XYZ file of C-alpha atoms in Angstrom:
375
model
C 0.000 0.000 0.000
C 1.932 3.393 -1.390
C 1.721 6.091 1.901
C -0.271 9.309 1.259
C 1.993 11.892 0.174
C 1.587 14.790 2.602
C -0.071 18.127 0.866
C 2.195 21.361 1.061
C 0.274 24.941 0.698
C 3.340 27.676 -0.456
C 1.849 31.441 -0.251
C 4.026 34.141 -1.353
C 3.421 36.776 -4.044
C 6.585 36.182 -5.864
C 5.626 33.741 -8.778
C 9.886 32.500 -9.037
C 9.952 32.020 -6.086
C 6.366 29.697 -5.501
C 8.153 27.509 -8.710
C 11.045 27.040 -6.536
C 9.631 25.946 -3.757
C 7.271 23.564 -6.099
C 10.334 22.210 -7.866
C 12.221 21.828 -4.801
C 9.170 20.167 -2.761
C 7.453 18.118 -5.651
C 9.506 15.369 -6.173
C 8.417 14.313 -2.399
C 5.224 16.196 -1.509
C 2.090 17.258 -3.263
C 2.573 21.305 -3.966
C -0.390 23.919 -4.300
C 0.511 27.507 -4.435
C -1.510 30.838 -3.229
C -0.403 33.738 -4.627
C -2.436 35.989 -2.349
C -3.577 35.524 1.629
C -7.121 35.284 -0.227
C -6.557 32.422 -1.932
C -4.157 31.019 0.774
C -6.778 30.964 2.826
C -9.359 29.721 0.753
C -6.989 27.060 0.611
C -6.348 26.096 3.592
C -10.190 25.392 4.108
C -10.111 23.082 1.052
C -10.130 19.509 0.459
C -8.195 18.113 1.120
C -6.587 20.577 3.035
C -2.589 21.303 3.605
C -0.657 19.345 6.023
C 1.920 22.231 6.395
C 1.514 25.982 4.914
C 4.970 28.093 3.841
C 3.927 31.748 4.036
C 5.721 34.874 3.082
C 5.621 37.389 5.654
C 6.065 40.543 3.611
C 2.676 40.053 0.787
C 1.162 43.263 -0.238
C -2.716 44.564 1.563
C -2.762 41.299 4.077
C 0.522 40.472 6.064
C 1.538 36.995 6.623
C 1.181 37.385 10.255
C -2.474 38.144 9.293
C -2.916 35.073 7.613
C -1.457 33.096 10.052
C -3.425 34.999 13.175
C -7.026 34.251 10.715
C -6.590 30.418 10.742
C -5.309 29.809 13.938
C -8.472 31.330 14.933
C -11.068 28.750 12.951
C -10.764 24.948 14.814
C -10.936 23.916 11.167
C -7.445 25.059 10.281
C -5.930 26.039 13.986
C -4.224 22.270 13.689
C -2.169 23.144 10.490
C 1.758 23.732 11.038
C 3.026 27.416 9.867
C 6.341 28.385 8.766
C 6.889 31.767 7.798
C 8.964 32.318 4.772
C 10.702 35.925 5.405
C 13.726 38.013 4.548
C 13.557 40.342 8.052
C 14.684 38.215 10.844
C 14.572 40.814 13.972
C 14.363 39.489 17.038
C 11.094 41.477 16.954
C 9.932 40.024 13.850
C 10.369 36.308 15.003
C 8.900 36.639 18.636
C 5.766 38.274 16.569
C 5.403 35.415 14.414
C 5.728 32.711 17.161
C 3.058 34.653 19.257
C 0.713 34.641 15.662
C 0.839 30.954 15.642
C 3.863 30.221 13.324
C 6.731 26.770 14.152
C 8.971 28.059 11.883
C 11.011 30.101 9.954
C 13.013 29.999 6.745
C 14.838 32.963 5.849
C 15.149 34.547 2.115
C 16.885 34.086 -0.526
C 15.234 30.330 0.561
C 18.155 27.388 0.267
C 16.344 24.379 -1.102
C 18.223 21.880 0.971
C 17.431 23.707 4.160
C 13.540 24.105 2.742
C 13.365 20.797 2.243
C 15.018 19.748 5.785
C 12.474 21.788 7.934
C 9.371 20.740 5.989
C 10.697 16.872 6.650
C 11.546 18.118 10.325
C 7.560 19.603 10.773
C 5.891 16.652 9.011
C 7.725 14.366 10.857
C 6.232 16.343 13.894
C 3.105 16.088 12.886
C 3.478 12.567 12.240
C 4.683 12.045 15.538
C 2.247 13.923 17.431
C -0.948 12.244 15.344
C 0.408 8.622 16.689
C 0.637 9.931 20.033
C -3.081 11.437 19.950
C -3.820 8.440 18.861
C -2.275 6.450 21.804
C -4.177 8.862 24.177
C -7.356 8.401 22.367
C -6.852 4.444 22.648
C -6.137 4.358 25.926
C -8.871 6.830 27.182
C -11.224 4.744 25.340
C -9.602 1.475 27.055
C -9.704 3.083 30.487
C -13.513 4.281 30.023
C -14.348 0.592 29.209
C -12.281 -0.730 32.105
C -14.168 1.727 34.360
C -17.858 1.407 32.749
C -17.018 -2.535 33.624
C -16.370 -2.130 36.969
C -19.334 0.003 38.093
C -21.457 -3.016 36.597
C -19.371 -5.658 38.518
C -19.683 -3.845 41.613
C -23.424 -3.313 40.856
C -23.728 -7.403 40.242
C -22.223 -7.556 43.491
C -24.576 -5.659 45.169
C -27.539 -7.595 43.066
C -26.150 -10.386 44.587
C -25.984 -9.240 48.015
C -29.225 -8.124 48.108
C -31.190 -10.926 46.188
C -28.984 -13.675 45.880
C -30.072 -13.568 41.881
C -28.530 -13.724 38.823
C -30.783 -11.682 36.657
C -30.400 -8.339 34.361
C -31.085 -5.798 36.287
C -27.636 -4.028 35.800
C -28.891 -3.836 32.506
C -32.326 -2.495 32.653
C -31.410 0.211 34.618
C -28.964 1.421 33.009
C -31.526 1.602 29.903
C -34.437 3.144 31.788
C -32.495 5.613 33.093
C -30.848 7.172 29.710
C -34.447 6.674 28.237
C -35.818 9.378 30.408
C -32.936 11.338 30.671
C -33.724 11.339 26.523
C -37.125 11.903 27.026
C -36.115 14.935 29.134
C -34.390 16.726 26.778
C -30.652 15.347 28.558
C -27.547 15.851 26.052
C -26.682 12.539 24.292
C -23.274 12.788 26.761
C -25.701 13.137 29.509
C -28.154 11.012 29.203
C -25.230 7.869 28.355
C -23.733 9.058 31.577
C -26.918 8.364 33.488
C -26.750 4.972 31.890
C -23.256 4.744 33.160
C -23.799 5.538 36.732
C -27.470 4.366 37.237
C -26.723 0.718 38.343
C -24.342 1.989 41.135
C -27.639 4.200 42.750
C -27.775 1.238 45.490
C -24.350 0.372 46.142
C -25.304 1.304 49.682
C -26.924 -1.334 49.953
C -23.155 -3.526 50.062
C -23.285 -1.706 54.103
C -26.640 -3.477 55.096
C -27.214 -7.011 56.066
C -28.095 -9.701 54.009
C -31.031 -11.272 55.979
C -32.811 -7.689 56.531
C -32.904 -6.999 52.564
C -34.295 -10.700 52.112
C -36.545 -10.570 54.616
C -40.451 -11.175 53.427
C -41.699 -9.842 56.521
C -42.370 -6.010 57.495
C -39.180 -4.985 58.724
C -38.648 -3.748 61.927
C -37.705 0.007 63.328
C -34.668 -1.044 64.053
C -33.784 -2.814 60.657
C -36.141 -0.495 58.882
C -33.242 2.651 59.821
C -30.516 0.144 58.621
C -32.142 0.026 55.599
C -32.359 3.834 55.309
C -28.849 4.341 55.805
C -27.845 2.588 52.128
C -28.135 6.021 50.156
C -25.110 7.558 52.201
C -23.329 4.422 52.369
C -23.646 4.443 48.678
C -22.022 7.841 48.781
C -19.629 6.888 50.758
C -18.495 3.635 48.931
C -18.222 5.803 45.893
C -16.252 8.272 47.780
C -15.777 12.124 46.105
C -13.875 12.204 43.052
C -13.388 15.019 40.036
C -14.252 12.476 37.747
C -17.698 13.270 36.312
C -18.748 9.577 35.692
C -18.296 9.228 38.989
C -19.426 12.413 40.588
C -22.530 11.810 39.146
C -22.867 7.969 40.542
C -22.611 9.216 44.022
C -24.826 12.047 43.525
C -27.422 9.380 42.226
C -26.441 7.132 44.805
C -26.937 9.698 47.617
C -30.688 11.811 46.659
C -32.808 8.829 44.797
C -35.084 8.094 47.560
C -35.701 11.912 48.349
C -39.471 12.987 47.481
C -40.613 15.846 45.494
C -42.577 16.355 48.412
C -40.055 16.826 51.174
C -40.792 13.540 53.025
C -37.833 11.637 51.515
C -34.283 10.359 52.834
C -31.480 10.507 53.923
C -32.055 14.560 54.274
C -35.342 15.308 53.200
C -34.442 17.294 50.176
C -37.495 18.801 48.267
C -38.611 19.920 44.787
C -36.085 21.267 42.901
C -32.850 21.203 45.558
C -32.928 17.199 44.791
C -30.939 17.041 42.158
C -32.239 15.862 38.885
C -30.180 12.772 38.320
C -31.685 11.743 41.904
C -35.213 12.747 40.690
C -34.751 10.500 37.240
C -33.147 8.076 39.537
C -36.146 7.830 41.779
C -38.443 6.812 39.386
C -36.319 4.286 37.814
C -35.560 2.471 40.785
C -39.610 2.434 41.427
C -40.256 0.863 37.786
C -37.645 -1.337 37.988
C -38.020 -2.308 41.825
C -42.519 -2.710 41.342
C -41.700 -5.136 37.818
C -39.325 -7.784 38.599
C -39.802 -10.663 41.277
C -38.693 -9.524 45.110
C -38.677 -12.003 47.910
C -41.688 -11.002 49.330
C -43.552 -10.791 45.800
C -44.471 -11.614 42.259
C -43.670 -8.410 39.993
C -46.237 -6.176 38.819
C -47.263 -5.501 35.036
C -45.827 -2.617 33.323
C -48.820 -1.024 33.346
C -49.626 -1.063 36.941
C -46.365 0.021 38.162
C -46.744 3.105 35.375
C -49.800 3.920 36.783
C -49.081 3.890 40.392
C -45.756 6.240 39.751
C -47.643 8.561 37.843
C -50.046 8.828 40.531
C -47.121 9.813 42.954
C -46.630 13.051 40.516
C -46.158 16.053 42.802
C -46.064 14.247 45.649
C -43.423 11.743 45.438
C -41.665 12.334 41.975
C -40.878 15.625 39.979
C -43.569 16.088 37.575
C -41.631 16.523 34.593
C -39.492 13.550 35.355
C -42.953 11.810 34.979
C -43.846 13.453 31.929
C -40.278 12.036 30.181
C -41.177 8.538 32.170
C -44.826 8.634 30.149
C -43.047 9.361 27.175
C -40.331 6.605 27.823
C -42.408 4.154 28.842
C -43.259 2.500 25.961
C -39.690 1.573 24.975
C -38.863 0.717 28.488
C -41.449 -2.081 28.368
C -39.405 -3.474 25.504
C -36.442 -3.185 27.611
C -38.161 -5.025 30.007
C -39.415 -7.715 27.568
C -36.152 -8.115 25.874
C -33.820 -8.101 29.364
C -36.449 -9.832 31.809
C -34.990 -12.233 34.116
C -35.601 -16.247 33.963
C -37.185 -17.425 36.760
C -35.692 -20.796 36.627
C -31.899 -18.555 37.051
C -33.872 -16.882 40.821
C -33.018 -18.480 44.344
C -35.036 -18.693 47.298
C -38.360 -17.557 45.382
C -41.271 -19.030 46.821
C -44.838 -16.574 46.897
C -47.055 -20.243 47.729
C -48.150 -20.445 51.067
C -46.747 -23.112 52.813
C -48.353 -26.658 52.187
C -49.351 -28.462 55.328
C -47.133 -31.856 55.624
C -48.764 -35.062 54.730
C -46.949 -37.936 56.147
C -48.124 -40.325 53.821
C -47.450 -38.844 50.761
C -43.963 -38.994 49.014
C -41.758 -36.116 47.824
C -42.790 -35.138 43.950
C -39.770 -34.348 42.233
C -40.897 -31.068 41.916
C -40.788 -30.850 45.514
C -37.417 -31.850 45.542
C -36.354 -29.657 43.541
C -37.548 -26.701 45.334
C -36.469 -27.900 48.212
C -32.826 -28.371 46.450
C -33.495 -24.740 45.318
C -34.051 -23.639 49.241
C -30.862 -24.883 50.438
């Protein structure tokens, strides 16, 4: 495969002197000449555009400096190298080039060999710098991955913890959640975020025993106030970081059972002082908590659990959050169809009451395996 010849752009109103600088560069590089900062800069905006510009200083109406000042302002053409081509090289002169923007300078009457050896010198560079942006852009991406990966593992922990199931409900979170941040109005950046983050909203829960989350009874005062300490846990297992990802999961973590109303925890927030990734939050953990199985029982249709958190508009959720959850809703149900759990994958699951012992009767297999199941 023959490597892209890099594209040189020479401006300078002296018509000898843009041949030389062709002759001298074409045998290597594609040449295009300007011999005017109009056209230079017209250019430079081109496709495909320049990979280095040479640009006289001294050009008649519109200075070099001018030229080089008017594309380092436009993020379409800040990224191309500039060396200035110039006869007057002051002190002055070169410190007023640098601060326009310019890497280089050749002086005049231009030496083709040393031409030639700083355009191979700034492509080279450029080269150089592209591979390492590259690298960068690699690794960030590897190291989002890596940390996107662990806030689910930690979330299947706490799943685990909790419910001792292996189901999807790292996944349908994270989908509910950007779905209303969407139907909000959220940026795209934002609302992937709040996919990000959502399954880490009850990390907390990691800090309370196992037998008081799996418990089918009504909990107890004592247990009950265990159970409302998970949101600051959560915060606190997060811990405060200036990464946004992050800074965002423990602000979720912290405010999603706060109530519109006032009447939440841990620090009965109300209205609009909860934040709104704890508002969104809130109503996703309702949908998500009222449709799949619990211990104590069966889940709910979609329908019902809709209905029930629209009717806790104003009182327990923000209103607009509900009006992006109505509009949501619909593809949230196929999130729900497509990531619903198995029943058969569920431990410890039993909503029958309890049959009364006949000592007769044999085991079914059934029986068995339930009782396998309870073990």
């Amino acid at each position: 495969m023959t490597a892209k010849r890099a594209r040189i752009l020479a401006v300078d109103d002296d018509s000898d002197l843009l041949a030389l600088m062709a002759k001298a560069l074409g045998a290597a590089y594609d040449v295009d000449t300007a011999p005017d900062a109009g056209m230079a800069i017209e250019k430079a905006f081109a496709s495909p555009q320049p990979d280095l510009i040479l640009c006289d200083v001294e050009m008649p109406d519109v200075s070099g400096f001018e030229v080089c000042r008017a594309l380092k302002g436009e993020a379409a053409t800040a990224h191309i190298p500039i060396i200035f081509l110039t006869s007057k090289l002051e002190a002055e002169a070169q410190v007023e080039g640098f601060d326009a923007g310019a890497v280089d300078y050749v002086a005049k009457p231009i030496n083709a060999k040393v031409l030639k050896a700083r355009v191979r010198l700034h492509l080279a560079l450029i080269d150089r710098r592209q591979e390492l942006e590259s690298l960068v852009q690699e690794r960030t991406a590897q190291l989002e991955r890596t940390r996107a990966e662990l806030i689910r593992r930690l979330a299947r922990a706490m799943e685990l913890h909790e419910s001792a199931a292996v189901g999807n409900r790292v996944v349908r979170l994270g989908h509910y959640a950007r779905l209303i941040a969407q139907a909000a109005g959220a940026k795209p950046q934002v609302a992937e975020m709040m996919m990000l983050a959502a399954p880490l909203h009850d990390v907390g829960k990691l800090g309370v025993p196992s037998e008081i989350l799996r418990k089918r009874e009504k909990l107890s005062a004592p247990d009950w106030e265990r159970v409302r300490r998970h949101p600051q846990l959560g915060a606190d297992i997060i811990g405060e970081h200036d990464d946004l990802l992050l800074k965002l999961a423990r602000q979720i973590a912290l405010t999603h059972h706060e109530r519109w109303d006032g009447r939440g925890y841990p620090h009965g927030l109300k209205g609009e002082t909860i934040p709104w990734p704890g508002r969104v939050m809130a109503v996703v953990d309702a949908f998500e908590s009222m449709t799949t199985t619990q211990f104590y029982r069966e889940p709910r249709k979609p329908h019902e659990a809709a209905a029930e958190i629209v009717g806790g508009s104003g009182s327990k959720y923000d209103p607009t959050v509900i009006a992006a959850f109505k509009k949501a809703l619909p593809t949230m149900e196929k999130v729900l169809a497509t990531y619903a759990d198995s029943l058969g994958d569920l431990i410890n699951l039993d909503f029958a009451a309890p049959a009364k012992p006949q000592a007769t009767a044999a085991p079914s297999r059934a029986q068995l395996r339930s009782d396998a199941r309870r073990k």
